[in-house]
Tab-separated table of C-alpha atoms in Angstrom:
chain	number	residue	atom	x	y	z
A	1018	MET	CA	82.261	61.548	116.225
A	1019	THR	CA	85.190	62.200	113.914
A	1020	LYS	CA	88.237	60.185	113.062
A	1021	GLU	CA	91.547	61.937	112.682
A	1022	PHE	CA	94.238	60.608	110.411
A	1023	ASP	CA	97.899	61.300	110.883
A	1024	GLU	CA	99.595	62.709	107.829
A	1025	PRO	CA	102.025	60.208	106.388
A	1026	ARG	CA	105.560	61.233	107.249
A	1027	ASN	CA	108.337	60.848	104.787
A	1028	ASP	CA	111.525	59.705	106.491
A	1029	ASP	CA	113.606	59.380	103.310
A	1030	TRP	CA	117.110	60.816	103.202
A	1031	ILE	CA	119.153	61.651	100.121
A	1032	VAL	CA	122.952	61.631	100.084
A	1033	VAL	CA	124.222	64.114	97.471
A	1034	LEU	CA	127.730	63.584	96.126
A	1035	ASP	CA	129.209	66.570	94.301
A	1036	GLY	CA	130.567	65.206	91.025
A	1037	ALA	CA	132.694	68.259	90.252
A	1038	ALA	CA	136.387	67.785	89.556
A	1039	SER	CA	138.195	67.831	92.896
A	1040	PRO	CA	141.502	66.595	94.293
A	1041	TRP	CA	139.466	65.200	97.202
A	1042	PHE	CA	136.948	63.226	95.128
A	1043	GLU	CA	137.979	59.823	96.535
A	1044	GLU	CA	137.507	61.158	100.059
A	1045	LEU	CA	134.084	62.521	99.074
A	1046	VAL	CA	133.025	59.109	97.727
A	1047	THR	CA	134.274	57.375	100.880
A	1048	LEU	CA	132.422	59.839	103.095
A	1049	ALA	CA	129.194	59.501	101.070
A	1050	ALA	CA	129.406	55.703	101.369
A	1051	SER	CA	130.007	55.894	105.134
A	1052	ILE	CA	127.053	58.218	105.650
A	1053	ALA	CA	124.746	56.074	103.512
A	1054	LYS	CA	125.793	52.916	105.363
A	1055	ALA	CA	125.208	54.533	108.774
A	1056	LEU	CA	121.717	55.625	107.724
A	1057	ILE	CA	120.895	52.194	106.279
A	1058	ASP	CA	122.086	50.546	109.500
A	1059	GLU	CA	119.634	52.792	111.377
A	1060	GLY	CA	116.790	51.570	109.154
A	1061	VAL	CA	116.420	54.882	107.301
A	1062	PRO	CA	115.382	54.789	103.616
A	1063	VAL	CA	118.406	56.258	101.791
A	1064	GLY	CA	118.782	57.455	98.226
A	1065	LEU	CA	121.751	58.800	96.324
A	1066	LEU	CA	122.199	61.695	93.941
A	1067	VAL	CA	125.542	61.993	92.157
A	1068	THR	CA	125.867	65.276	90.306
A	1069	GLY	CA	128.118	65.845	87.316
A	1070	LYS	CA	128.037	65.209	83.577
A	1071	ALA	CA	126.404	61.808	84.014
A	1072	ARG	CA	124.012	62.685	86.828
A	1073	SER	CA	122.798	59.588	88.650
A	1074	TYR	CA	119.859	59.187	91.014
A	1075	LEU	CA	118.944	56.183	93.122
A	1076	ALA	CA	115.570	56.460	94.859
A	1077	PRO	CA	115.436	55.971	98.631
A	1078	ARG	CA	114.543	52.464	99.717
A	1079	ARG	CA	114.461	50.541	102.921
A	1080	SER	CA	115.724	47.180	101.751
A	1081	GLU	CA	118.735	44.908	101.937
A	1082	GLU	CA	119.436	45.458	98.234
A	1083	GLN	CA	119.900	49.214	98.671
A	1084	TRP	CA	123.455	49.015	100.051
A	1085	PRO	CA	124.962	47.102	97.069
A	1086	SER	CA	123.073	49.419	94.691
A	1087	LEU	CA	124.488	52.488	96.442
A	1088	LEU	CA	128.008	51.058	96.373
A	1089	LEU	CA	127.738	50.347	92.650
A	1090	ARG	CA	126.578	53.912	91.905
A	1091	LEU	CA	129.395	55.338	94.007
A	1092	ALA	CA	131.958	53.084	92.292
A	1093	GLU	CA	130.761	54.371	88.913
A	1094	ALA	CA	130.849	58.035	89.998
A	1095	GLU	CA	133.309	60.279	88.209
A	1096	ALA	CA	134.608	63.737	89.067
A	1097	ASN	CA	133.746	65.333	85.742
A	1098	GLY	CA	131.044	67.870	86.506
A	1099	SER	CA	131.390	71.464	85.457
A	1100	ALA	CA	128.014	72.936	86.445
A	1101	PRO	CA	127.936	74.414	89.965
A	1102	LEU	CA	126.406	72.157	92.607
A	1103	ALA	CA	124.009	74.947	93.646
A	1104	SER	CA	122.401	75.119	90.205
A	1105	GLN	CA	122.144	71.339	89.984
A	1106	LEU	CA	120.392	71.192	93.348
A	1107	ALA	CA	118.009	73.968	92.301
A	1108	GLU	CA	117.075	72.010	89.154
A	1109	GLU	CA	116.847	68.623	90.850
A	1110	GLY	CA	113.346	67.516	91.773
A	1111	ASN	CA	114.092	64.127	93.348
A	1112	TRP	CA	115.130	65.421	96.778
A	1113	ARG	CA	112.123	67.700	97.246
A	1114	THR	CA	110.042	65.192	99.224
A	1115	ALA	CA	112.913	63.868	101.357
A	1116	ALA	CA	112.960	64.511	105.089
A	1117	GLY	CA	116.667	65.171	104.951
A	1118	CYS	CA	119.585	65.677	102.656
A	1119	VAL	CA	123.305	65.127	103.277
A	1120	VAL	CA	125.494	67.091	100.865
A	1121	VAL	CA	129.108	65.990	100.419
A	1122	THR	CA	131.316	68.452	98.535
A	1123	SER	CA	134.783	69.970	98.441
A	1124	ARG	CA	133.625	73.530	97.702
A	1125	LEU	CA	131.458	75.919	99.669
A	1126	SER	CA	130.349	78.993	97.728
A	1127	ALA	CA	127.915	81.850	98.249
A	1128	GLU	CA	125.582	80.256	95.661
A	1129	LEU	CA	125.655	76.852	97.354
A	1130	ALA	CA	125.067	78.433	100.767
A	1131	ALA	CA	122.038	80.305	99.392
A	1132	GLN	CA	120.595	77.131	97.814
A	1133	LEU	CA	121.108	75.121	101.009
A	1134	ARG	CA	119.319	77.820	103.044
A	1135	VAL	CA	116.325	77.466	100.693
A	1136	MET	CA	116.409	73.685	101.069
A	1137	ALA	CA	116.737	73.917	104.868
A	1138	SER	CA	113.439	75.755	105.134
A	1139	LYS	CA	111.603	72.471	104.444
A	1140	ARG	CA	113.939	69.675	105.513
A	1141	CYS	CA	116.993	68.800	107.564
A	1142	ILE	CA	120.235	69.579	105.725
A	1143	VAL	CA	123.688	68.304	106.660
A	1144	LEU	CA	126.724	69.637	104.795
A	1145	TYR	CA	130.193	68.096	104.776
A	1146	VAL	CA	132.962	70.082	103.114
A	1147	VAL	CA	136.229	68.216	102.529
A	1148	ASN	CA	139.005	70.618	101.557
A	1149	ARG	CA	142.133	72.322	102.763
A	1150	GLU	CA	140.943	75.857	102.037
A	1151	TRP	CA	138.679	77.301	104.709
A	1152	GLY	CA	139.053	81.049	104.551
A	1153	GLU	CA	137.044	83.945	105.904
A	1154	ASP	CA	134.371	83.641	103.185
A	1155	GLU	CA	133.807	79.956	103.907
A	1156	ARG	CA	133.557	80.649	107.637
A	1157	ARG	CA	131.003	83.405	107.033
A	1158	TRP	CA	128.911	81.219	104.694
A	1159	ALA	CA	129.093	78.293	107.149
A	1160	ASP	CA	127.968	80.528	110.037
A	1161	GLY	CA	125.025	81.764	107.950
A	1162	LEU	CA	124.069	78.187	107.173
A	1163	ARG	CA	124.259	77.197	110.827
A	1164	HIS	CA	121.925	80.080	111.699
A	1165	ALA	CA	119.515	78.720	109.066
A	1166	GLY	CA	119.554	75.297	110.748
A	1167	VAL	CA	122.038	73.540	108.446
A	1168	HIS	CA	124.523	71.238	110.159
A	1169	VAL	CA	127.932	72.162	108.691
A	1170	SER	CA	131.188	70.236	109.101
A	1171	HIS	CA	134.526	71.143	107.566
A	1172	MET	CA	136.802	68.136	107.213
A	1173	PRO	CA	140.369	69.030	106.255
A	1174	PRO	CA	142.232	66.310	104.327
A	1175	GLN	CA	144.824	66.114	107.107
A	1176	SER	CA	142.191	64.491	109.338
A	1177	TRP	CA	141.651	61.822	106.660
A	1178	GLN	CA	145.365	61.032	106.694
A	1179	THR	CA	145.202	60.377	110.441
A	1180	VAL	CA	142.225	58.064	109.959
A	1181	ARG	CA	143.995	56.146	107.180
A	1182	GLN	CA	147.003	55.591	109.411
A	1183	GLY	CA	144.917	53.992	112.112
A	1184	GLY	CA	144.884	57.049	114.345
A	1185	GLU	CA	148.638	57.519	114.487
A	1186	ASP	CA	150.045	61.004	114.243
A	1187	GLY	CA	151.417	61.530	110.788
């Protein structure tokens, strides 16, 4: 007679906020907060990684204190990073055990697409790109990511304006 044990499953998620200088940084912070709150409301342990000069990491937790901690980190976030997000993700070890990762950025590049494909081989990856520019290169990289299992959403700033105005056409 043998006893089988289920492997412990990690259900942690990490929200990654790109701390690079961007005209859409406030929108990125708002989106990261909304995503984190939705995950917390679902009972998912959520952590936060803010890239940039003063990189900040908050470990995933499933507790009532996590939401105020996340909000504080996001309020302190600054758009002052100069290193590419792809290289920062490659160097970062904190997300490696997470079940999923939500990346919020304003730039999609060939390097970032390649890094996200590597990450998607072991976990669920969701990418939100907030920017006005969405050319042929971005479409090609996004299609490649989708084929690799990454969930990609482009959110033009015009859609944020509509949301801010309560859904009115503006």
